[in-house]
PDB file of C-alpha atoms in Angstrom:
ATOM      1  CA  SER A 256     -85.644 -55.474  13.289  1.00  0.00           C
ATOM      2  CA  GLY A 257     -87.200 -58.131  15.779  1.00  0.00           C
ATOM      3  CA  GLY A 258     -88.276 -55.519  18.134  1.00  0.00           C
ATOM      4  CA  ASP A 259     -89.864 -53.623  15.317  1.00  0.00           C
ATOM      5  CA  SER A 260     -92.726 -55.944  14.819  1.00  0.00           C
ATOM      6  CA  GLY A 261     -93.577 -55.766  18.551  1.00  0.00           C
ATOM      7  CA  SER A 262     -93.798 -51.992  18.364  1.00  0.00           C
ATOM      8  CA  SER A 263     -95.805 -52.130  15.212  1.00  0.00           C
ATOM      9  CA  SER A 264     -98.171 -54.672  16.741  1.00  0.00           C
ATOM     10  CA  SER A 265     -98.387 -52.074  19.836  1.00  0.00           C
ATOM     11  CA  SER A 266     -98.730 -49.250  17.538  1.00  0.00           C
ATOM     12  CA  SER A 267    -101.606 -50.759  15.325  1.00  0.00           C
ATOM     13  CA  THR A 268    -103.305 -51.776  18.702  1.00  0.00           C
ATOM     14  CA  PHE A 269    -103.250 -48.114  19.695  1.00  0.00           C
ATOM     15  CA  GLN A 270    -103.960 -46.986  16.267  1.00  0.00           C
ATOM     16  CA  SER A 271    -107.232 -49.531  16.547  1.00  0.00           C
ATOM     17  CA  ARG A 272    -108.487 -48.319  20.056  1.00  0.00           C
ATOM     18  CA  ILE A 273    -107.975 -44.757  18.976  1.00  0.00           C
ATOM     19  CA  GLY A 274    -110.250 -45.279  15.763  1.00  0.00           C
ATOM     20  CA  ALA A 275    -113.239 -46.616  18.001  1.00  0.00           C
ATOM     21  CA  THR A 276    -113.305 -44.074  20.069  1.00  0.00           C
ATOM     22  CA  TYR A 277    -113.053 -41.507  17.436  1.00  0.00           C
ATOM     23  CA  ARG A 278    -115.958 -43.570  15.720  1.00  0.00           C
ATOM     24  CA  ARG A 279    -118.119 -43.812  19.102  1.00  0.00           C
ATOM     25  CA  TRP A 280    -117.675 -40.103  19.969  1.00  0.00           C
ATOM     26  CA  THR A 281    -118.512 -38.665  16.318  1.00  0.00           C
ATOM     27  CA  TYR A 282    -121.446 -41.140  15.606  1.00  0.00           C
ATOM     28  CA  SER A 283    -119.404 -41.912  12.295  1.00  0.00           C
ATOM     29  CA  TYR A 284    -120.918 -45.255  12.263  1.00  0.00           C
ATOM     30  CA  MET A 285    -124.146 -43.275  11.546  1.00  0.00           C
ATOM     31  CA  ASN A 286    -123.101 -41.764   8.184  1.00  0.00           C
ATOM     32  CA  ARG A 287    -124.386 -44.107   5.850  1.00  0.00           C
ATOM     33  CA  ILE A 288    -127.745 -43.546   7.553  1.00  0.00           C
ATOM     34  CA  PHE A 289    -126.729 -39.550   7.572  1.00  0.00           C
ATOM     35  CA  ARG A 290    -125.997 -39.596   4.019  1.00  0.00           C
ATOM     36  CA  LYS A 291    -129.301 -41.384   2.530  1.00  0.00           C
ATOM     37  CA  GLY A 292    -131.212 -38.959   4.919  1.00  0.00           C
ATOM     38  CA  ALA A 293    -129.797 -36.113   3.691  1.00  0.00           C
ATOM     39  CA  LEU A 294    -130.219 -37.318  -0.408  1.00  0.00           C
ATOM     40  CA  GLN A 295    -133.867 -38.002   0.135  1.00  0.00           C
ATOM     41  CA  LYS A 296    -134.447 -34.022   0.364  1.00  0.00           C
ATOM     42  CA  LYS A 297    -133.039 -34.062  -3.288  1.00  0.00           C
ATOM     43  CA  ASP A 298    -134.626 -37.711  -4.617  1.00  0.00           C
ATOM     44  CA  LYS A 299    -138.408 -37.824  -3.456  1.00  0.00           C
ATOM     45  CA  SER A 300    -138.304 -41.652  -4.999  1.00  0.00           C
ATOM     46  CA  ALA A 301    -139.384 -44.451  -2.772  1.00  0.00           C
ATOM     47  CA  GLU A 302    -136.135 -46.307  -2.843  1.00  0.00           C
ATOM     48  CA  ALA A 303    -134.004 -42.867  -1.625  1.00  0.00           C
ATOM     49  CA  GLN A 304    -136.487 -42.421   1.538  1.00  0.00           C
ATOM     50  CA  LEU A 305    -134.848 -43.825   4.720  1.00  0.00           C
ATOM     51  CA  THR A 306    -136.982 -46.849   6.090  1.00  0.00           C
ATOM     52  CA  GLN A 307    -136.881 -49.109   8.899  1.00  0.00           C
ATOM     53  CA  GLN A 308    -134.766 -51.615   7.412  1.00  0.00           C
ATOM     54  CA  ASP A 309    -132.283 -48.439   7.076  1.00  0.00           C
ATOM     55  CA  LEU A 310    -132.052 -48.284  10.931  1.00  0.00           C
ATOM     56  CA  TYR A 311    -130.534 -50.760  13.352  1.00  0.00           C
ATOM     57  CA  ARG A 312    -130.907 -51.725  17.080  1.00  0.00           C
ATOM     58  CA  THR A 313    -128.332 -49.952  19.339  1.00  0.00           C
ATOM     59  CA  PRO A 314    -126.128 -52.495  20.806  1.00  0.00           C
ATOM     60  CA  ARG A 315    -127.135 -52.854  24.289  1.00  0.00           C
ATOM     61  CA  ASP A 316    -123.968 -51.975  25.826  1.00  0.00           C
ATOM     62  CA  THR A 317    -124.100 -48.387  24.153  1.00  0.00           C
ATOM     63  CA  GLU A 318    -126.987 -47.971  24.883  1.00  0.00           C
ATOM     64  CA  ALA A 319    -128.297 -44.489  27.192  1.00  0.00           C
ATOM     65  CA  ALA A 320    -128.967 -46.133  30.316  1.00  0.00           C
ATOM     66  CA  ALA A 321    -125.705 -48.784  30.109  1.00  0.00           C
ATOM     67  CA  LEU A 322    -123.427 -45.952  29.230  1.00  0.00           C
ATOM     68  CA  GLY A 323    -124.900 -43.806  31.830  1.00  0.00           C
ATOM     69  CA  SER A 324    -124.222 -46.462  34.527  1.00  0.00           C
ATOM     70  CA  LYS A 325    -120.802 -47.042  33.424  1.00  0.00           C
ATOM     71  CA  PHE A 326    -119.970 -43.340  33.256  1.00  0.00           C
ATOM     72  CA  TRP A 327    -121.284 -42.802  37.067  1.00  0.00           C
ATOM     73  CA  ASP A 328    -119.314 -45.961  38.349  1.00  0.00           C
ATOM     74  CA  LEU A 329    -116.188 -44.704  36.930  1.00  0.00           C
ATOM     75  CA  TYR A 330    -116.661 -41.330  38.166  1.00  0.00           C
ATOM     76  CA  GLU A 331    -117.409 -42.312  41.449  1.00  0.00           C
ATOM     77  CA  ARG A 332    -114.418 -44.724  41.520  1.00  0.00           C
ATOM     78  CA  THR A 333    -112.038 -41.680  40.314  1.00  0.00           C
ATOM     79  CA  ASP A 334    -113.436 -39.858  43.394  1.00  0.00           C
ATOM     80  CA  GLY A 335    -115.383 -37.221  41.341  1.00  0.00           C
ATOM     81  CA  ASN A 336    -112.720 -36.589  38.866  1.00  0.00           C
ATOM     82  CA  PHE A 337    -114.473 -35.811  35.638  1.00  0.00           C
ATOM     83  CA  LEU A 338    -111.222 -35.996  33.231  1.00  0.00           C
ATOM     84  CA  LYS A 339    -110.185 -39.456  34.786  1.00  0.00           C
ATOM     85  CA  THR A 340    -113.664 -40.604  34.181  1.00  0.00           C
ATOM     86  CA  LEU A 341    -113.301 -39.798  30.565  1.00  0.00           C
TER      87      LEU A 341
END
């Protein structure tokens, strides 16, 4: 049973990484804003409308310029292999 905990921890870490990757690729972290944006069509009250306070700054490491730079660096390191870069 001692070996099971290491396997469980490894599995948990893997699942955590998969979840984080999925959220980045699908922008699921934006669901709260998307939901409110969709609802504002139905509810015209001031409280239902998106405001500047609903939005947040993109973390610097996920801004387009940073991601583009990282992508091209990895692309060069994989000798132009697109699949390995991803």
